[in-house]
Tab-separated table of C-alpha atoms and ligand atoms in Angstrom:
chain	number	residue	atom	x	y	z
A	1	MET	CA	41.947	-58.078	-85.488
A	2	ALA	CA	44.426	-57.733	-88.367
A	3	SER	CA	42.951	-55.913	-91.382
A	4	LYS	CA	42.713	-57.791	-94.682
A	5	VAL	CA	45.623	-57.066	-97.019
A	6	VAL	CA	44.380	-56.264	-100.503
A	7	THR	CA	46.592	-57.704	-103.236
A	8	GLU	CA	47.610	-55.195	-105.892
A	9	THR	CA	48.116	-56.250	-109.506
A	10	CYS	CA	50.346	-54.775	-112.190
A	11	LEU	CA	49.289	-53.336	-115.550
A	12	GLU	CA	48.586	-55.786	-118.354
A	13	ASP	CA	50.164	-55.327	-121.804
A	14	TYR	CA	52.132	-52.210	-120.876
A	15	ARG	CA	52.772	-50.068	-123.971
A	16	TYR	CA	55.756	-47.756	-123.790
A	17	SER	CA	55.419	-44.083	-124.717
A	18	PHE	CA	58.829	-43.181	-123.311
A	19	ARG	CA	62.155	-44.944	-123.849
A	20	SER	CA	62.201	-47.958	-121.537
A	21	ASP	CA	65.572	-46.990	-119.987
A	22	ILE	CA	64.683	-43.364	-119.302
A	23	LEU	CA	65.052	-43.797	-115.506
A	24	SER	CA	67.795	-46.394	-115.699
A	25	GLY	CA	70.201	-46.107	-112.735
A	26	LYS	CA	67.807	-43.950	-110.715
A	27	VAL	CA	66.270	-44.724	-107.339
A	28	ALA	CA	62.830	-43.597	-106.134
A	29	PHE	CA	61.458	-43.467	-102.574
A	30	ILE	CA	57.661	-43.694	-102.750
A	31	THR	CA	55.450	-43.270	-99.687
A	32	GLY	CA	52.058	-44.913	-100.014
A	33	GLY	CA	53.609	-47.154	-102.685
A	34	GLY	CA	52.092	-50.329	-101.269
A	35	SER	CA	48.728	-49.680	-102.906
A	36	GLY	CA	46.626	-47.459	-105.134
A	37	ILE	CA	47.994	-44.758	-107.410
A	38	CYS	CA	51.438	-44.856	-105.805
A	39	PHE	CA	51.765	-48.603	-106.409
A	40	THR	CA	51.289	-47.894	-110.109
A	41	ILE	CA	53.675	-44.919	-109.990
A	42	ALA	CA	56.265	-47.370	-108.615
A	43	GLU	CA	55.433	-49.853	-111.370
A	44	VAL	CA	55.747	-47.292	-114.174
A	45	PHE	CA	59.060	-46.035	-112.757
A	46	MET	CA	60.341	-49.623	-112.482
A	47	ARG	CA	59.283	-50.437	-116.044
A	48	HIS	CA	61.613	-47.575	-117.017
A	49	GLY	CA	64.606	-48.942	-115.100
A	50	CYS	CA	64.168	-47.165	-111.754
A	51	ARG	CA	64.784	-49.133	-108.551
A	52	THR	CA	62.272	-48.275	-105.858
A	53	VAL	CA	61.637	-48.296	-102.135
A	54	ILE	CA	57.952	-48.437	-101.247
A	55	VAL	CA	57.079	-47.063	-97.839
A	56	GLY	CA	54.040	-47.460	-95.605
A	57	ARG	CA	52.775	-48.574	-92.229
A	58	ASN	CA	51.773	-52.143	-93.097
A	59	MET	CA	54.830	-54.338	-93.725
A	60	GLU	CA	52.753	-57.336	-94.836
A	61	LYS	CA	51.119	-55.263	-97.582
A	62	LEU	CA	54.429	-53.673	-98.589
A	63	LYS	CA	56.173	-57.047	-98.879
A	64	LYS	CA	53.456	-58.472	-101.090
A	65	SER	CA	53.428	-55.369	-103.277
A	66	SER	CA	57.209	-55.207	-103.658
A	67	GLU	CA	57.278	-58.863	-104.721
A	68	THR	CA	54.495	-58.251	-107.260
A	69	LEU	CA	56.292	-55.194	-108.643
A	70	THR	CA	59.652	-56.939	-108.975
A	71	LYS	CA	58.085	-59.999	-110.598
A	72	ALA	CA	56.285	-57.889	-113.204
A	73	THR	CA	59.165	-55.550	-114.031
A	74	GLY	CA	62.353	-57.453	-113.257
A	75	VAL	CA	63.618	-54.430	-111.339
A	76	LYS	CA	64.510	-54.314	-107.656
A	77	CYS	CA	62.030	-52.919	-105.145
A	78	PHE	CA	62.179	-53.228	-101.389
A	79	PRO	CA	59.657	-52.425	-98.689
A	80	ALA	CA	60.389	-50.027	-95.820
A	81	GLN	CA	58.029	-49.677	-92.910
A	82	ALA	CA	57.552	-46.132	-91.633
A	83	ASP	CA	54.779	-43.926	-90.342
A	84	VAL	CA	55.481	-40.648	-92.131
A	85	ARG	CA	54.351	-38.774	-89.006
A	86	LYS	CA	57.362	-40.124	-87.100
A	87	PRO	CA	60.689	-38.499	-88.083
A	88	LEU	CA	62.817	-41.304	-86.603
A	89	GLU	CA	61.005	-43.915	-88.686
A	90	VAL	CA	61.359	-41.751	-91.804
A	91	ILE	CA	65.089	-41.305	-91.121
A	92	ALA	CA	65.502	-45.088	-90.750
A	93	ALA	CA	63.660	-45.729	-94.040
A	94	VAL	CA	65.714	-43.171	-95.989
A	95	GLU	CA	68.924	-44.560	-94.491
A	96	LYS	CA	67.842	-48.063	-95.515
A	97	CYS	CA	67.301	-46.816	-99.069
A	98	LEU	CA	70.756	-45.246	-99.146
A	99	GLN	CA	72.406	-48.350	-97.679
A	100	GLU	CA	70.654	-50.649	-100.140
A	101	PHE	CA	70.912	-48.581	-103.320
A	102	GLY	CA	73.561	-45.940	-102.512
A	103	ARG	CA	71.496	-43.098	-103.945
A	104	LEU	CA	68.091	-41.393	-104.002
A	105	ASP	CA	66.929	-39.423	-107.034
A	106	ILE	CA	63.150	-39.178	-106.847
A	107	VAL	CA	60.816	-38.831	-103.867
A	108	VAL	CA	57.064	-39.344	-104.266
A	109	ASN	CA	54.988	-38.224	-101.293
A	110	GLY	CA	51.813	-40.238	-101.702
A	111	ALA	CA	50.988	-41.317	-98.151
A	112	ALA	CA	47.662	-39.722	-97.237
A	113	GLY	CA	44.753	-40.164	-94.905
A	114	ASN	CA	41.151	-39.761	-95.981
A	115	PHE	CA	37.604	-40.307	-94.835
A	116	LEU	CA	34.367	-38.479	-95.539
A	117	CYS	CA	33.187	-36.332	-92.638
A	118	PRO	CA	31.229	-33.082	-92.278
A	119	LEU	CA	33.047	-30.366	-90.327
A	120	GLU	CA	30.164	-30.405	-87.869
A	121	ASP	CA	30.906	-34.002	-86.843
A	122	MET	CA	34.689	-33.946	-87.024
A	123	SER	CA	36.614	-34.444	-83.795
A	124	PHE	CA	39.669	-32.375	-82.931
A	125	ASN	CA	41.776	-35.473	-83.298
A	126	ALA	CA	40.280	-36.451	-86.679
A	127	PHE	CA	41.207	-33.082	-88.217
A	128	LYS	CA	44.654	-33.162	-86.605
A	129	THR	CA	45.332	-36.720	-87.772
A	130	ILE	CA	44.923	-35.785	-91.436
A	131	GLN	CA	47.156	-32.707	-91.092
A	132	GLU	CA	49.790	-34.881	-89.454
A	133	ILE	CA	49.728	-37.624	-92.086
A	134	ASP	CA	49.460	-35.344	-95.110
A	135	ILE	CA	51.284	-32.078	-94.359
A	136	LEU	CA	53.691	-33.128	-91.620
A	137	GLY	CA	54.341	-36.472	-93.290
A	138	THR	CA	55.146	-34.759	-96.595
A	139	TYR	CA	57.365	-32.267	-94.782
A	140	ASN	CA	59.175	-34.989	-92.809
A	141	VAL	CA	59.934	-37.169	-95.823
A	142	SER	CA	61.037	-34.223	-97.987
A	143	LYS	CA	63.265	-32.849	-95.229
A	144	VAL	CA	64.978	-36.158	-94.490
A	145	ALA	CA	65.535	-36.915	-98.187
A	146	PHE	CA	66.892	-33.398	-98.740
A	147	ASP	CA	69.190	-33.405	-95.693
A	148	LYS	CA	70.566	-36.875	-96.298
A	149	TYR	CA	71.003	-36.846	-100.069
A	150	LEU	CA	69.193	-34.395	-102.346
A	151	LYS	CA	70.921	-31.221	-101.142
A	152	ASP	CA	74.262	-32.591	-102.385
A	153	HIS	CA	73.064	-34.399	-105.523
A	154	GLY	CA	69.836	-32.698	-106.701
A	155	GLY	CA	66.700	-34.618	-107.557
A	156	VAL	CA	62.955	-34.429	-107.974
A	157	ILE	CA	60.220	-34.416	-105.331
A	158	ILE	CA	56.616	-35.071	-106.356
A	159	HIS	CA	53.755	-34.520	-103.911
A	160	ILE	CA	50.422	-36.171	-104.695
A	161	THR	CA	47.689	-33.660	-103.862
A	162	ALA	CA	44.027	-33.383	-104.897
A	163	LEU	CA	41.343	-31.030	-106.245
A	164	LEU	CA	39.403	-30.835	-102.988
A	165	HIS	CA	40.575	-27.391	-101.869
A	166	LEU	CA	39.898	-25.712	-105.203
A	167	ARG	CA	36.148	-25.546	-104.576
A	168	GLY	CA	35.595	-26.461	-100.941
A	169	THR	CA	34.521	-30.044	-101.644
A	170	LEU	CA	31.837	-31.283	-99.231
A	171	LEU	CA	32.946	-33.619	-96.419
A	172	GLN	CA	36.619	-33.091	-97.298
A	173	ALA	CA	37.635	-29.949	-95.365
A	174	HIS	CA	40.320	-31.786	-93.402
A	175	VAL	CA	41.949	-33.208	-96.549
A	176	GLY	CA	41.416	-30.052	-98.633
A	177	VAL	CA	43.252	-27.953	-96.029
A	178	ALA	CA	46.084	-30.479	-95.956
A	179	LYS	CA	46.455	-30.668	-99.744
A	180	ALA	CA	46.407	-26.854	-100.042
A	181	GLY	CA	49.155	-26.769	-97.436
A	182	ILE	CA	51.222	-29.278	-99.372
A	183	GLU	CA	50.894	-27.222	-102.566
A	184	THR	CA	52.089	-24.161	-100.635
A	185	LEU	CA	54.970	-26.152	-99.151
A	186	SER	CA	56.007	-27.166	-102.675
A	187	LYS	CA	56.414	-23.506	-103.678
A	188	HIS	CA	58.672	-22.760	-100.709
A	189	GLN	CA	60.682	-25.921	-101.306
A	190	ALA	CA	61.021	-25.083	-105.014
A	191	VAL	CA	62.384	-21.615	-104.256
A	192	GLU	CA	64.728	-22.650	-101.432
A	193	TRP	CA	65.924	-25.942	-102.897
A	194	GLY	CA	66.042	-24.976	-106.600
A	195	PRO	CA	69.607	-23.666	-106.252
A	196	LYS	CA	70.599	-27.142	-104.996
A	197	GLY	CA	69.230	-28.774	-108.138
A	198	VAL	CA	66.002	-30.000	-106.570
A	199	ARG	CA	62.707	-29.583	-108.418
A	200	VAL	CA	59.450	-29.946	-106.482
A	201	MET	CA	56.121	-30.571	-108.188
A	202	CYS	CA	52.579	-31.518	-107.194
A	203	VAL	CA	50.276	-33.820	-109.129
A	204	ALA	CA	46.581	-33.457	-108.293
A	205	PRO	CA	44.603	-36.389	-109.680
A	206	GLY	CA	40.899	-36.066	-110.416
A	207	PRO	CA	38.759	-39.212	-110.331
A	208	VAL	CA	41.051	-42.178	-111.006
A	209	GLU	CA	39.480	-45.597	-111.526
A	210	ALA	CA	40.375	-48.539	-109.278
A	211	THR	CA	41.417	-46.406	-106.319
A	212	GLU	CA	40.202	-46.060	-102.743
A	213	GLY	CA	39.729	-42.300	-103.191
A	214	TYR	CA	37.480	-42.865	-106.230
A	215	ASN	CA	35.341	-45.429	-104.428
A	216	ARG	CA	34.923	-43.177	-101.430
A	217	LEU	CA	34.343	-39.848	-103.138
A	218	THR	CA	32.016	-41.032	-105.893
A	219	MET	CA	29.706	-42.524	-103.240
A	220	GLY	CA	27.955	-44.977	-105.576
A	221	VAL	CA	27.544	-42.577	-108.540
A	222	SER	CA	27.983	-44.614	-111.746
A	223	ALA	CA	31.036	-44.352	-113.988
A	224	ASP	CA	28.780	-43.121	-116.835
A	225	GLN	CA	27.502	-40.275	-114.694
A	226	ILE	CA	31.042	-39.357	-113.672
A	227	ARG	CA	32.156	-39.362	-117.327
A	228	GLN	CA	29.336	-36.944	-118.181
A	229	ILE	CA	30.739	-34.291	-115.844
A	230	ILE	CA	34.342	-34.639	-117.027
A	231	PRO	CA	34.980	-32.319	-119.998
A	232	ILE	CA	37.128	-34.897	-121.813
A	233	GLY	CA	34.600	-37.645	-121.009
A	234	GLN	CA	37.159	-40.068	-119.567
A	235	ILE	CA	37.929	-41.148	-116.036
A	236	GLY	CA	41.635	-41.076	-115.203
A	237	THR	CA	43.695	-44.241	-114.951
A	238	ARG	CA	46.467	-45.171	-112.568
A	239	GLN	CA	48.773	-45.635	-115.553
A	240	GLU	CA	48.162	-42.037	-116.646
A	241	MET	CA	49.081	-40.782	-113.158
A	242	GLY	CA	52.216	-42.929	-113.215
A	243	GLU	CA	53.252	-41.563	-116.598
A	244	ILE	CA	52.717	-37.941	-115.545
A	245	CYS	CA	55.032	-38.591	-112.594
A	246	LEU	CA	57.469	-40.351	-114.922
A	247	PHE	CA	57.610	-37.269	-117.153
A	248	LEU	CA	58.109	-35.005	-114.123
A	249	ALA	CA	60.981	-37.178	-112.933
A	250	THR	CA	62.905	-36.782	-116.201
A	251	ASP	CA	64.981	-33.913	-117.588
A	252	MET	CA	62.173	-33.233	-120.082
A	253	ALA	CA	60.430	-31.519	-117.155
A	254	GLY	CA	63.561	-29.524	-116.303
A	255	GLN	CA	61.698	-26.190	-116.297
A	256	LEU	CA	58.906	-27.413	-114.042
A	257	THR	CA	59.084	-26.636	-110.344
A	258	GLY	CA	56.796	-25.191	-107.680
A	259	SER	CA	53.575	-25.801	-109.538
A	260	THR	CA	50.758	-28.310	-109.703
A	261	ILE	CA	49.578	-30.469	-112.563
A	262	TYR	CA	45.812	-30.921	-112.311
A	263	ALA	CA	45.437	-34.364	-113.874
A	264	ASP	CA	41.652	-34.393	-113.932
A	265	GLY	CA	40.313	-34.171	-117.487
A	266	GLY	CA	39.122	-30.643	-116.646
A	267	ILE	CA	36.588	-31.728	-114.003
A	268	TRP	CA	37.462	-29.141	-111.375
A	269	MET	CA	36.926	-26.205	-113.714
A	270	ALA	CA	33.583	-27.508	-114.913
A	271	ASN	CA	31.934	-28.615	-111.684
A	272	GLY	CA	31.155	-27.412	-108.174
A	273	ASN	CA	29.380	-28.992	-105.238
A	274	GLU	CA	26.035	-29.346	-106.982
B	301	HXC	C1	35.234	-39.412	-88.808
B	301	HXC	C2	37.207	-40.502	-88.331
B	301	HXC	C3	36.990	-41.445	-89.369
B	301	HXC	C4	35.776	-41.313	-90.127
B	301	HXC	C5	38.875	-41.918	-88.430
B	301	HXC	N1	38.379	-40.846	-87.781
B	301	HXC	N2	38.042	-42.307	-89.412
B	301	HXC	N3	36.351	-39.501	-88.066
B	301	HXC	N4	34.946	-40.294	-89.830
B	301	HXC	N5	35.479	-42.174	-91.122
B	301	HXC	C6	38.926	-40.194	-86.618
B	301	HXC	C7	39.024	-41.146	-85.457
B	301	HXC	O1	37.774	-41.261	-84.793
B	301	HXC	C8	40.066	-40.449	-84.579
B	301	HXC	O2	39.518	-39.360	-83.868
B	301	HXC	C9	41.003	-39.844	-85.606
B	301	HXC	O3	40.276	-39.777	-86.851
B	301	HXC	C10	42.233	-40.699	-85.838
B	301	HXC	O4	41.821	-42.009	-86.160
B	301	HXC	P1	42.789	-43.267	-85.904
B	301	HXC	O5	42.136	-44.453	-86.486
B	301	HXC	O6	43.187	-43.287	-84.476
B	301	HXC	O7	44.098	-42.791	-86.680
B	301	HXC	P2	45.057	-43.515	-87.670
B	301	HXC	O8	45.007	-44.998	-87.524
B	301	HXC	O9	46.380	-42.890	-87.475
B	301	HXC	O10	44.526	-43.092	-89.127
B	301	HXC	C11	43.197	-43.264	-89.478
B	301	HXC	C12	42.918	-42.788	-90.915
B	301	HXC	C13	43.706	-43.655	-91.823
B	301	HXC	C14	43.362	-41.352	-91.076
B	301	HXC	C15	41.440	-42.866	-91.129
B	301	HXC	O11	43.637	-45.003	-91.452
B	301	HXC	C16	43.313	-43.498	-93.250
B	301	HXC	O12	43.136	-42.431	-93.765
B	301	HXC	N6	43.177	-44.574	-93.950
B	301	HXC	C17	42.786	-44.496	-95.348
B	301	HXC	C18	43.976	-44.262	-96.214
B	301	HXC	C19	43.544	-43.924	-97.631
B	301	HXC	O13	42.564	-44.402	-98.119
B	301	HXC	N7	44.339	-43.096	-98.285
B	301	HXC	C20	44.025	-42.711	-99.634
B	301	HXC	C21	43.641	-41.338	-99.594
B	301	HXC	S1	43.064	-40.847	-101.149
B	301	HXC	P3	39.042	-39.493	-82.298
B	301	HXC	O14	38.548	-38.137	-81.964
B	301	HXC	O15	37.972	-40.543	-82.285
B	301	HXC	O16	40.275	-39.874	-81.532
B	301	HXC	C22	43.070	-39.195	-101.105
B	301	HXC	C23	42.681	-38.536	-102.346
B	301	HXC	C24	41.393	-37.860	-102.186
B	301	HXC	O17	43.387	-38.597	-100.150
B	301	HXC	C25	40.870	-37.373	-103.477
B	301	HXC	C26	40.407	-38.466	-104.360
B	301	HXC	C27	39.784	-37.984	-105.624
């Protein structure tokens, strides 16, 4: 049975903090861009003049999302179907981006798998699946983008990670290991690819409202209770995550590479697994 395709919506009354043409002429390739945080990253980039390719496994969802994004922003976006675990599909998607737009400036690695599961109950294949989607997928997309374009033109790669590995979050060992691996990969990429003009950064969101990760990890705990354990007292928004990525994609972030921005209102420092 085909799964139901959730329709994403764009931000209402967008207020600009940056100049609206700050990414004008640029092209971004965003995995996981059909929904959630990465849909909004695509929207924020597009509102600043950046054409985008959104990439995922479900073409029906991608088509709907790209139409919604283009309608709201007036900027071109096209969908590309690829399973990030499969190099040939990633190569085809990157080639499609280059054929369509003739360039590729920003890569956002947002495609990720997640479910809650204690280590005790996790199958071999369940653990492996998450490593393949998250670490291998991030590696595959970065490598193809680098080989086919970034090594000759420079650019910015942003990996979306998480806080899970910082404190051994319950039921998230498989994802925590993967996100830690991605943060390590970013350091190696930053050192090896820096001389080619490529910066590589990670953004690790804390709780972000209106996302699948938030719904799953908060497990019915109320928003008020969540706010009480966040030092700044505010749950993150998708727009904030988009704008952090926007900043990282500009020359203002020219000194930033090989590190992680923990975009979490301070929650990881203040809380454990209690
Ligand atoms: C235990 C599970 C499981 C579950 C799947 N598996 N779901 N095990 N509990 N809930 C096991 C399966 O039984 C199987 O193992 C193996 O994982 C692979 O499952 P498949 O369905 O065959 O794989 P696939 O279709 O490739 O991918 C399944 C999936 C994926 C990894 C679950 O569909 C997925 O993650 N979807 C959700 C995407 C998502 O929400 N992404 C946002 C992430 S947010 P066996 O042994 O049976 O073969 C995020 C941020 C977190 O990561 C932090 C937020 C604050």
